[in-house]
């Protein structure tokens, strides 16, 4: 079983606890979503487990067949971050799609509004071109 | 009784095309076919110049508050066409690259073949058009054509062409889903996947009168990767 000295345990513990407090406060202020909180807290909880309960880390390495407990720790962290990233990418794409639809709808609504104000809907190609345009442009 | 005129929406996507948009719209409006009503709609894709102001004077114009890119702009036109029950639409660039008079040819071929999408090609036929693009770009287009040939058994000489006619079925498909970036070849793959018929005809094209292509340098590589990946995905999944 691996051992960490007290100074290392205190440092890791303080960093992780500080991060947990920050996450909880951010969630309470609606800066991050509750699902993100769950994923991100595990980034702090996993090192805490490995730091303060080395026996659990050793047991997990034996079960998984991984050579070193810290390899398992970083593997676990990578997996959590990967899941989080995957979730974010899906969310980002959905938002991008929704954003695009809203911008398009906004443009179309504006046209419709302008058309209804002008009192016409579809301009026919048979209609004469507005002759005032030259003078307006110049 | 004379049959009702077919109503076609002419989608003209523009981004900072103040120098050409008016001329393009006026040329579109001057095209006449006794059976078809060509109705131009300019989509101003968040231009920072006077494109919207100038386009508004000669045609209907949708102003997108931010730049969505060519895919988003053209899809806005499809949505408009779909919601306003147009029989079809023609996409034509706002930079003056395409010859509006060729629209009649596109509609005629569509009537004859019944194809859902008619693409205007620079490279098809014996009489090759004057504007041929750069060597590197032609290589890229040939490669994409090869991908279509291998994956879809479809011969397309100019799959990147932005001069296309689409019928109601294609409008419905693209109003629902249309690629964001580099949409022309990818949307053809999408259309072929859903069983739409595509045909190609030779058309005249010119060099763009103003502005530069958005695809240059390393972007060409991303373009190819994106297009080929999507075409592969659409074919096999």
PDB file of N, CA, C and O in Angstrom, chain A residues 41-112:
ATOM      1  N   UNK A  41     -17.377  17.906  -9.383  1.00  0.00           N
ATOM      2  CA  UNK A  41     -17.016  17.569  -7.995  1.00  0.00           C
ATOM      3  C   UNK A  41     -16.250  16.248  -7.959  1.00  0.00           C
ATOM      4  O   UNK A  41     -15.373  16.069  -7.127  1.00  0.00           O
ATOM      5  N   UNK A  42     -16.577  15.361  -8.884  1.00  0.00           N
ATOM      6  CA  UNK A  42     -15.845  14.083  -8.892  1.00  0.00           C
ATOM      7  C   UNK A  42     -14.367  14.303  -9.212  1.00  0.00           C
ATOM      8  O   UNK A  42     -13.521  13.524  -8.805  1.00  0.00           O
ATOM      9  N   UNK A  43     -14.055  15.399  -9.907  1.00  0.00           N
ATOM     10  CA  UNK A  43     -12.646  15.723 -10.180  1.00  0.00           C
ATOM     11  C   UNK A  43     -11.917  16.028  -8.860  1.00  0.00           C
ATOM     12  O   UNK A  43     -10.727  15.771  -8.715  1.00  0.00           O
ATOM     13  N   UNK A  44     -12.662  16.545  -7.886  1.00  0.00           N
ATOM     14  CA  UNK A  44     -12.061  16.811  -6.581  1.00  0.00           C
ATOM     15  C   UNK A  44     -12.180  15.601  -5.659  1.00  0.00           C
ATOM     16  O   UNK A  44     -11.276  15.316  -4.871  1.00  0.00           O
ATOM     17  N   UNK A  45     -13.286  14.875  -5.775  1.00  0.00           N
ATOM     18  CA  UNK A  45     -13.523  13.757  -4.854  1.00  0.00           C
ATOM     19  C   UNK A  45     -12.569  12.583  -5.101  1.00  0.00           C
ATOM     20  O   UNK A  45     -12.045  11.985  -4.163  1.00  0.00           O
ATOM     21  N   UNK A  46     -12.315  12.290  -6.370  1.00  0.00           N
ATOM     22  CA  UNK A  46     -11.433  11.154  -6.694  1.00  0.00           C
ATOM     23  C   UNK A  46     -10.030  11.325  -6.057  1.00  0.00           C
ATOM     24  O   UNK A  46      -9.552  10.418  -5.375  1.00  0.00           O
ATOM     25  N   UNK A  47      -9.352  12.487  -6.211  1.00  0.00           N
ATOM     26  CA  UNK A  47      -8.043  12.634  -5.543  1.00  0.00           C
ATOM     27  C   UNK A  47      -8.151  12.569  -4.020  1.00  0.00           C
ATOM     28  O   UNK A  47      -7.243  12.045  -3.357  1.00  0.00           O
ATOM     29  N   UNK A  48      -9.269  13.065  -3.484  1.00  0.00           N
ATOM     30  CA  UNK A  48      -9.438  13.011  -2.024  1.00  0.00           C
ATOM     31  C   UNK A  48      -9.476  11.554  -1.531  1.00  0.00           C
ATOM     32  O   UNK A  48      -8.856  11.217  -0.521  1.00  0.00           O
ATOM     33  N   UNK A  49     -10.200  10.731  -2.267  1.00  0.00           N
ATOM     34  CA  UNK A  49     -10.292   9.311  -1.888  1.00  0.00           C
ATOM     35  C   UNK A  49      -8.905   8.667  -1.927  1.00  0.00           C
ATOM     36  O   UNK A  49      -8.483   7.981  -0.990  1.00  0.00           O
ATOM     37  N   UNK A  50      -8.174   8.947  -3.030  1.00  0.00           N
ATOM     38  CA  UNK A  50      -6.846   8.340  -3.172  1.00  0.00           C
ATOM     39  C   UNK A  50      -5.873   8.866  -2.114  1.00  0.00           C
ATOM     40  O   UNK A  50      -4.944   8.192  -1.728  1.00  0.00           O
ATOM     41  N   UNK A  51      -6.107  10.101  -1.661  1.00  0.00           N
ATOM     42  CA  UNK A  51      -5.192  10.703  -0.698  1.00  0.00           C
ATOM     43  C   UNK A  51      -5.475  10.236   0.729  1.00  0.00           C
ATOM     44  O   UNK A  51      -4.560   9.865   1.454  1.00  0.00           O
ATOM     45  N   UNK A  52      -6.726  10.250   1.103  1.00  0.00           N
ATOM     46  CA  UNK A  52      -7.058   9.970   2.504  1.00  0.00           C
ATOM     47  C   UNK A  52      -7.421   8.499   2.773  1.00  0.00           C
ATOM     48  O   UNK A  52      -7.434   8.067   3.913  1.00  0.00           O
ATOM     49  N   UNK A  53      -7.726   7.774   1.731  1.00  0.00           N
ATOM     50  CA  UNK A  53      -8.030   6.335   1.927  1.00  0.00           C
ATOM     51  C   UNK A  53      -7.191   5.503   0.953  1.00  0.00           C
ATOM     52  O   UNK A  53      -7.701   4.963  -0.032  1.00  0.00           O
ATOM     53  N   UNK A  54      -5.892   5.382   1.234  1.00  0.00           N
ATOM     54  CA  UNK A  54      -4.997   4.652   0.314  1.00  0.00           C
ATOM     55  C   UNK A  54      -5.417   3.197   0.120  1.00  0.00           C
ATOM     56  O   UNK A  54      -5.192   2.620  -0.949  1.00  0.00           O
ATOM     57  N   UNK A  55      -6.063   2.637   1.134  1.00  0.00           N
ATOM     58  CA  UNK A  55      -6.465   1.224   1.006  1.00  0.00           C
ATOM     59  C   UNK A  55      -7.484   1.047  -0.129  1.00  0.00           C
ATOM     60  O   UNK A  55      -7.464   0.044  -0.843  1.00  0.00           O
ATOM     61  N   UNK A  56      -8.361   2.055  -0.275  1.00  0.00           N
ATOM     62  CA  UNK A  56      -9.363   1.966  -1.364  1.00  0.00           C
ATOM     63  C   UNK A  56      -8.647   2.015  -2.714  1.00  0.00           C
ATOM     64  O   UNK A  56      -8.950   1.242  -3.632  1.00  0.00           O
ATOM     65  N   UNK A  57      -7.662   2.921  -2.808  1.00  0.00           N
ATOM     66  CA  UNK A  57      -6.883   3.049  -4.049  1.00  0.00           C
ATOM     67  C   UNK A  57      -6.187   1.744  -4.388  1.00  0.00           C
ATOM     68  O   UNK A  57      -6.219   1.278  -5.541  1.00  0.00           O
ATOM     69  N   UNK A  58      -5.586   1.137  -3.362  1.00  0.00           N
ATOM     70  CA  UNK A  58      -4.863  -0.126  -3.587  1.00  0.00           C
ATOM     71  C   UNK A  58      -5.833  -1.227  -4.023  1.00  0.00           C
ATOM     72  O   UNK A  58      -5.551  -1.993  -4.960  1.00  0.00           O
ATOM     73  N   UNK A  59      -6.968  -1.264  -3.356  1.00  0.00           N
ATOM     74  CA  UNK A  59      -7.978  -2.276  -3.693  1.00  0.00           C
ATOM     75  C   UNK A  59      -8.448  -2.120  -5.148  1.00  0.00           C
ATOM     76  O   UNK A  59      -8.546  -3.099  -5.893  1.00  0.00           O
ATOM     77  N   UNK A  60      -8.665  -0.871  -5.523  1.00  0.00           N
ATOM     78  CA  UNK A  60      -9.132  -0.617  -6.896  1.00  0.00           C
ATOM     79  C   UNK A  60      -8.081  -1.013  -7.934  1.00  0.00           C
ATOM     80  O   UNK A  60      -8.403  -1.550  -8.988  1.00  0.00           O
ATOM     81  N   UNK A  61      -6.820  -0.769  -7.620  1.00  0.00           N
ATOM     82  CA  UNK A  61      -5.764  -1.162  -8.575  1.00  0.00           C
ATOM     83  C   UNK A  61      -5.698  -2.669  -8.712  1.00  0.00           C
ATOM     84  O   UNK A  61      -5.445  -3.199  -9.794  1.00  0.00           O
ATOM     85  N   UNK A  62      -5.933  -3.355  -7.589  1.00  0.00           N
ATOM     86  CA  UNK A  62      -5.918  -4.831  -7.647  1.00  0.00           C
ATOM     87  C   UNK A  62      -7.098  -5.340  -8.479  1.00  0.00           C
ATOM     88  O   UNK A  62      -6.963  -6.268  -9.266  1.00  0.00           O
ATOM     89  N   UNK A  63      -8.242  -4.714  -8.281  1.00  0.00           N
ATOM     90  CA  UNK A  63      -9.451  -5.148  -9.019  1.00  0.00           C
ATOM     91  C   UNK A  63      -9.285  -4.897 -10.516  1.00  0.00           C
ATOM     92  O   UNK A  63      -9.589  -5.758 -11.350  1.00  0.00           O
ATOM     93  N   UNK A  64      -8.783  -3.713 -10.831  1.00  0.00           N
ATOM     94  CA  UNK A  64      -8.687  -3.352 -12.258  1.00  0.00           C
ATOM     95  C   UNK A  64      -7.421  -3.877 -12.928  1.00  0.00           C
ATOM     96  O   UNK A  64      -7.309  -3.892 -14.147  1.00  0.00           O
ATOM     97  N   UNK A  65      -6.464  -4.278 -12.135  1.00  0.00           N
ATOM     98  CA  UNK A  65      -5.222  -4.805 -12.697  1.00  0.00           C
ATOM     99  C   UNK A  65      -4.264  -3.727 -13.167  1.00  0.00           C
ATOM    100  O   UNK A  65      -3.302  -3.992 -13.889  1.00  0.00           O
ATOM    101  N   UNK A  66      -4.511  -2.497 -12.744  1.00  0.00           N
ATOM    102  CA  UNK A  66      -3.612  -1.392 -13.101  1.00  0.00           C
ATOM    103  C   UNK A  66      -2.409  -1.430 -12.159  1.00  0.00           C
ATOM    104  O   UNK A  66      -2.564  -1.675 -10.946  1.00  0.00           O
ATOM    105  N   UNK A  67      -1.224  -1.182 -12.701  1.00  0.00           N
ATOM    106  CA  UNK A  67       0.012  -1.309 -11.922  1.00  0.00           C
ATOM    107  C   UNK A  67       0.121  -0.355 -10.747  1.00  0.00           C
ATOM    108  O   UNK A  67       0.456  -0.768  -9.638  1.00  0.00           O
ATOM    109  N   UNK A  68      -0.187   0.906 -10.951  1.00  0.00           N
ATOM    110  CA  UNK A  68       0.007   1.910  -9.893  1.00  0.00           C
ATOM    111  C   UNK A  68      -1.310   2.633  -9.567  1.00  0.00           C
ATOM    112  O   UNK A  68      -2.059   2.983 -10.489  1.00  0.00           O
ATOM    113  N   UNK A  69      -1.527   2.903  -8.281  1.00  0.00           N
ATOM    114  CA  UNK A  69      -2.775   3.598  -7.912  1.00  0.00           C
ATOM    115  C   UNK A  69      -2.926   4.959  -8.585  1.00  0.00           C
ATOM    116  O   UNK A  69      -4.035   5.333  -8.976  1.00  0.00           O
ATOM    117  N   UNK A  70      -1.803   5.672  -8.752  1.00  0.00           N
ATOM    118  CA  UNK A  70      -1.936   7.016  -9.338  1.00  0.00           C
ATOM    119  C   UNK A  70      -2.231   6.982 -10.841  1.00  0.00           C
ATOM    120  O   UNK A  70      -2.790   7.922 -11.395  1.00  0.00           O
ATOM    121  N   UNK A  71      -1.863   5.867 -11.442  1.00  0.00           N
ATOM    122  CA  UNK A  71      -2.230   5.689 -12.853  1.00  0.00           C
ATOM    123  C   UNK A  71      -3.747   5.570 -12.958  1.00  0.00           C
ATOM    124  O   UNK A  71      -4.389   6.146 -13.845  1.00  0.00           O
ATOM    125  N   UNK A  72      -4.292   4.832 -11.997  1.00  0.00           N
ATOM    126  CA  UNK A  72      -5.743   4.662 -11.940  1.00  0.00           C
ATOM    127  C   UNK A  72      -6.423   6.002 -11.636  1.00  0.00           C
ATOM    128  O   UNK A  72      -7.459   6.345 -12.222  1.00  0.00           O
ATOM    129  N   UNK A  73      -5.798   6.758 -10.738  1.00  0.00           N
ATOM    130  CA  UNK A  73      -6.337   8.077 -10.378  1.00  0.00           C
ATOM    131  C   UNK A  73      -6.429   8.974 -11.611  1.00  0.00           C
ATOM    132  O   UNK A  73      -7.484   9.546 -11.900  1.00  0.00           O
ATOM    133  N   UNK A  74      -5.320   9.043 -12.348  1.00  0.00           N
ATOM    134  CA  UNK A  74      -5.327   9.914 -13.528  1.00  0.00           C
ATOM    135  C   UNK A  74      -6.232   9.362 -14.628  1.00  0.00           C
ATOM    136  O   UNK A  74      -6.866  10.124 -15.355  1.00  0.00           O
ATOM    137  N   UNK A  75      -6.290   8.044 -14.708  1.00  0.00           N
ATOM    138  CA  UNK A  75      -7.208   7.425 -15.673  1.00  0.00           C
ATOM    139  C   UNK A  75      -8.646   7.813 -15.357  1.00  0.00           C
ATOM    140  O   UNK A  75      -9.427   8.168 -16.241  1.00  0.00           O
ATOM    141  N   UNK A  76      -8.973   7.731 -14.056  1.00  0.00           N
ATOM    142  CA  UNK A  76     -10.326   8.089 -13.601  1.00  0.00           C
ATOM    143  C   UNK A  76     -10.632   9.543 -13.882  1.00  0.00           C
ATOM    144  O   UNK A  76     -11.713   9.885 -14.379  1.00  0.00           O
ATOM    145  N   UNK A  77      -9.657  10.400 -13.585  1.00  0.00           N
ATOM    146  CA  UNK A  77      -9.849  11.836 -13.833  1.00  0.00           C
ATOM    147  C   UNK A  77     -10.050  12.114 -15.321  1.00  0.00           C
ATOM    148  O   UNK A  77     -10.897  12.909 -15.720  1.00  0.00           O
ATOM    149  N   UNK A  78      -9.256  11.430 -16.132  1.00  0.00           N
ATOM    150  CA  UNK A  78      -9.367  11.609 -17.583  1.00  0.00           C
ATOM    151  C   UNK A  78     -10.769  11.208 -18.056  1.00  0.00           C
ATOM    152  O   UNK A  78     -11.387  11.897 -18.863  1.00  0.00           O
ATOM    153  N   UNK A  79     -11.244  10.079 -17.505  1.00  0.00           N
ATOM    154  CA  UNK A  79     -12.575   9.596 -17.894  1.00  0.00           C
ATOM    155  C   UNK A  79     -13.657  10.619 -17.527  1.00  0.00           C
ATOM    156  O   UNK A  79     -14.549  10.921 -18.336  1.00  0.00           O
ATOM    157  N   UNK A  80     -13.541  11.168 -16.326  1.00  0.00           N
ATOM    158  CA  UNK A  80     -14.542  12.161 -15.879  1.00  0.00           C
ATOM    159  C   UNK A  80     -14.507  13.386 -16.791  1.00  0.00           C
ATOM    160  O   UNK A  80     -15.545  13.883 -17.244  1.00  0.00           O
ATOM    161  N   UNK A  81     -13.296  13.855 -17.058  1.00  0.00           N
ATOM    162  CA  UNK A  81     -13.160  15.045 -17.913  1.00  0.00           C
ATOM    163  C   UNK A  81     -13.666  14.746 -19.321  1.00  0.00           C
ATOM    164  O   UNK A  81     -14.321  15.572 -19.958  1.00  0.00           O
ATOM    165  N   UNK A  82     -13.394  13.531 -19.785  1.00  0.00           N
ATOM    166  CA  UNK A  82     -13.859  13.143 -21.119  1.00  0.00           C
ATOM    167  C   UNK A  82     -15.387  13.142 -21.176  1.00  0.00           C
ATOM    168  O   UNK A  82     -15.981  13.663 -22.137  1.00  0.00           O
ATOM    169  N   UNK A  83     -16.015  12.584 -20.157  1.00  0.00           N
ATOM    170  CA  UNK A  83     -17.493  12.551 -20.125  1.00  0.00           C
ATOM    171  C   UNK A  83     -18.028  13.987 -20.126  1.00  0.00           C
ATOM    172  O   UNK A  83     -18.969  14.330 -20.839  1.00  0.00           O
ATOM    173  N   UNK A  84     -17.365  14.810 -19.322  1.00  0.00           N
ATOM    174  CA  UNK A  84     -17.781  16.201 -19.208  1.00  0.00           C
ATOM    175  C   UNK A  84     -17.632  16.920 -20.557  1.00  0.00           C
ATOM    176  O   UNK A  84     -18.514  17.655 -20.997  1.00  0.00           O
ATOM    177  N   UNK A  85     -16.510  16.685 -21.201  1.00  0.00           N
ATOM    178  CA  UNK A  85     -16.243  17.313 -22.498  1.00  0.00           C
ATOM    179  C   UNK A  85     -17.272  16.866 -23.543  1.00  0.00           C
ATOM    180  O   UNK A  85     -17.790  17.676 -24.319  1.00  0.00           O
ATOM    181  N   UNK A  86     -17.567  15.574 -23.504  1.00  0.00           N
ATOM    182  CA  UNK A  86     -18.553  15.023 -24.424  1.00  0.00           C
ATOM    183  C   UNK A  86     -19.920  15.693 -24.224  1.00  0.00           C
ATOM    184  O   UNK A  86     -20.574  16.109 -25.191  1.00  0.00           O
ATOM    185  N   UNK A  87     -20.265  15.834 -22.958  1.00  0.00           N
ATOM    186  CA  UNK A  87     -21.533  16.497 -22.606  1.00  0.00           C
ATOM    187  C   UNK A  87     -21.533  17.947 -23.107  1.00  0.00           C
ATOM    188  O   UNK A  87     -22.519  18.426 -23.680  1.00  0.00           O
ATOM    189  N   UNK A  88     -20.410  18.619 -22.906  1.00  0.00           N
ATOM    190  CA  UNK A  88     -20.308  20.021 -23.324  1.00  0.00           C
ATOM    191  C   UNK A  88     -20.383  20.181 -24.841  1.00  0.00           C
ATOM    192  O   UNK A  88     -21.020  21.108 -25.340  1.00  0.00           O
ATOM    193  N   UNK A  89     -19.723  19.279 -25.557  1.00  0.00           N
ATOM    194  CA  UNK A  89     -19.738  19.363 -27.025  1.00  0.00           C
ATOM    195  C   UNK A  89     -21.159  19.201 -27.557  1.00  0.00           C
ATOM    196  O   UNK A  89     -21.605  19.944 -28.430  1.00  0.00           O
ATOM    197  N   UNK A  90     -21.882  18.232 -26.988  1.00  0.00           N
ATOM    198  CA  UNK A  90     -23.273  18.015 -27.415  1.00  0.00           C
ATOM    199  C   UNK A  90     -24.103  19.265 -27.126  1.00  0.00           C
ATOM    200  O   UNK A  90     -24.866  19.746 -27.979  1.00  0.00           O
ATOM    201  N   UNK A  91     -23.901  19.799 -25.918  1.00  0.00           N
ATOM    202  CA  UNK A  91     -24.645  20.992 -25.502  1.00  0.00           C
ATOM    203  C   UNK A  91     -24.313  22.187 -26.403  1.00  0.00           C
ATOM    204  O   UNK A  91     -25.196  22.926 -26.837  1.00  0.00           O
ATOM    205  N   UNK A  92     -23.031  22.330 -26.700  1.00  0.00           N
ATOM    206  CA  UNK A  92     -22.575  23.438 -27.534  1.00  0.00           C
ATOM    207  C   UNK A  92     -23.178  23.374 -28.935  1.00  0.00           C
ATOM    208  O   UNK A  92     -23.647  24.369 -29.486  1.00  0.00           O
ATOM    209  N   UNK A  93     -23.204  22.157 -29.486  1.00  0.00           N
ATOM    210  CA  UNK A  93     -23.762  21.989 -30.825  1.00  0.00           C
ATOM    211  C   UNK A  93     -25.258  22.271 -30.841  1.00  0.00           C
ATOM    212  O   UNK A  93     -25.764  22.852 -31.797  1.00  0.00           O
ATOM    213  N   UNK A  94     -25.921  21.847 -29.763  1.00  0.00           N
ATOM    214  CA  UNK A  94     -27.359  22.104 -29.675  1.00  0.00           C
ATOM    215  C   UNK A  94     -27.617  23.607 -29.598  1.00  0.00           C
ATOM    216  O   UNK A  94     -28.488  24.142 -30.278  1.00  0.00           O
ATOM    217  N   UNK A  95     -26.818  24.266 -28.786  1.00  0.00           N
ATOM    218  CA  UNK A  95     -26.973  25.716 -28.645  1.00  0.00           C
ATOM    219  C   UNK A  95     -26.684  26.441 -29.956  1.00  0.00           C
ATOM    220  O   UNK A  95     -27.366  27.387 -30.326  1.00  0.00           O
ATOM    221  N   UNK A  96     -25.644  25.976 -30.650  1.00  0.00           N
ATOM    222  CA  UNK A  96     -25.284  26.580 -31.933  1.00  0.00           C
ATOM    223  C   UNK A  96     -26.441  26.436 -32.935  1.00  0.00           C
ATOM    224  O   UNK A  96     -26.783  27.364 -33.654  1.00  0.00           O
ATOM    225  N   UNK A  97     -27.028  25.231 -32.924  1.00  0.00           N
ATOM    226  CA  UNK A  97     -28.147  24.953 -33.814  1.00  0.00           C
ATOM    227  C   UNK A  97     -29.335  25.855 -33.464  1.00  0.00           C
ATOM    228  O   UNK A  97     -29.951  26.470 -34.350  1.00  0.00           O
ATOM    229  N   UNK A  98     -29.631  25.930 -32.152  1.00  0.00           N
ATOM    230  CA  UNK A  98     -30.768  26.754 -31.718  1.00  0.00           C
ATOM    231  C   UNK A  98     -30.519  28.227 -32.032  1.00  0.00           C
ATOM    232  O   UNK A  98     -31.419  28.948 -32.443  1.00  0.00           O
ATOM    233  N   UNK A  99     -29.295  28.639 -31.820  1.00  0.00           N
ATOM    234  CA  UNK A  99     -28.906  30.020 -32.090  1.00  0.00           C
ATOM    235  C   UNK A  99     -29.116  30.357 -33.568  1.00  0.00           C
ATOM    236  O   UNK A  99     -29.646  31.411 -33.924  1.00  0.00           O
ATOM    237  N   UNK A 100     -28.701  29.420 -34.413  1.00  0.00           N
ATOM    238  CA  UNK A 100     -28.846  29.611 -35.859  1.00  0.00           C
ATOM    239  C   UNK A 100     -30.327  29.747 -36.232  1.00  0.00           C
ATOM    240  O   UNK A 100     -30.709  30.654 -36.977  1.00  0.00           O
ATOM    241  N   UNK A 101     -31.149  28.866 -35.662  1.00  0.00           N
ATOM    242  CA  UNK A 101     -32.582  28.918 -35.964  1.00  0.00           C
ATOM    243  C   UNK A 101     -33.164  30.265 -35.524  1.00  0.00           C
ATOM    244  O   UNK A 101     -33.930  30.898 -36.259  1.00  0.00           O
ATOM    245  N   UNK A 102     -32.765  30.712 -34.342  1.00  0.00           N
ATOM    246  CA  UNK A 102     -33.319  31.971 -33.830  1.00  0.00           C
ATOM    247  C   UNK A 102     -32.906  33.158 -34.694  1.00  0.00           C
ATOM    248  O   UNK A 102     -33.707  34.044 -34.968  1.00  0.00           O
ATOM    249  N   UNK A 103     -31.651  33.157 -35.123  1.00  0.00           N
ATOM    250  CA  UNK A 103     -31.177  34.252 -35.980  1.00  0.00           C
ATOM    251  C   UNK A 103     -31.941  34.250 -37.300  1.00  0.00           C
ATOM    252  O   UNK A 103     -32.380  35.292 -37.788  1.00  0.00           O
ATOM    253  N   UNK A 104     -32.141  33.050 -37.860  1.00  0.00           N
ATOM    254  CA  UNK A 104     -32.884  32.950 -39.124  1.00  0.00           C
ATOM    255  C   UNK A 104     -34.320  33.429 -38.947  1.00  0.00           C
ATOM    256  O   UNK A 104     -34.839  34.197 -39.769  1.00  0.00           O
ATOM    257  N   UNK A 105     -34.940  32.955 -37.859  1.00  0.00           N
ATOM    258  CA  UNK A 105     -36.328  33.347 -37.609  1.00  0.00           C
ATOM    259  C   UNK A 105     -36.454  34.854 -37.404  1.00  0.00           C
ATOM    260  O   UNK A 105     -37.395  35.475 -37.865  1.00  0.00           O
ATOM    261  N   UNK A 106     -35.469  35.397 -36.728  1.00  0.00           N
ATOM    262  CA  UNK A 106     -35.459  36.842 -36.471  1.00  0.00           C
ATOM    263  C   UNK A 106     -35.406  37.610 -37.797  1.00  0.00           C
ATOM    264  O   UNK A 106     -36.162  38.566 -38.005  1.00  0.00           O
ATOM    265  N   UNK A 107     -34.536  37.159 -38.694  1.00  0.00           N
ATOM    266  CA  UNK A 107     -34.423  37.789 -40.012  1.00  0.00           C
ATOM    267  C   UNK A 107     -35.716  37.695 -40.798  1.00  0.00           C
ATOM    268  O   UNK A 107     -36.184  38.669 -41.394  1.00  0.00           O
ATOM    269  N   UNK A 108     -36.330  36.493 -40.762  1.00  0.00           N
ATOM    270  CA  UNK A 108     -37.572  36.277 -41.512  1.00  0.00           C
ATOM    271  C   UNK A 108     -38.729  37.084 -40.919  1.00  0.00           C
ATOM    272  O   UNK A 108     -39.542  37.648 -41.655  1.00  0.00           O
ATOM    273  N   UNK A 109     -38.773  37.143 -39.599  1.00  0.00           N
ATOM    274  CA  UNK A 109     -39.829  37.924 -38.950  1.00  0.00           C
ATOM    275  C   UNK A 109     -39.705  39.408 -39.276  1.00  0.00           C
ATOM    276  O   UNK A 109     -40.695  40.086 -39.515  1.00  0.00           O
ATOM    277  N   UNK A 110     -38.472  39.856 -39.306  1.00  0.00           N
ATOM    278  CA  UNK A 110     -38.227  41.264 -39.625  1.00  0.00           C
ATOM    279  C   UNK A 110     -38.723  41.584 -41.044  1.00  0.00           C
ATOM    280  O   UNK A 110     -39.341  42.616 -41.273  1.00  0.00           O
ATOM    281  N   UNK A 111     -38.439  40.646 -41.953  1.00  0.00           N
ATOM    282  CA  UNK A 111     -38.898  40.843 -43.334  1.00  0.00           C
ATOM    283  C   UNK A 111     -40.418  40.880 -43.394  1.00  0.00           C
ATOM    284  O   UNK A 111     -41.014  41.725 -44.070  1.00  0.00           O
ATOM    285  N   UNK A 112     -41.025  39.940 -42.655  1.00  0.00           N
ATOM    286  CA  UNK A 112     -42.479  39.879 -42.650  1.00  0.00           C
ATOM    287  C   UNK A 112     -43.091  41.164 -42.093  1.00  0.00           C
ATOM    288  O   UNK A 112     -44.064  41.689 -42.623  1.00  0.00           O
TER     289      UNK A 112
END
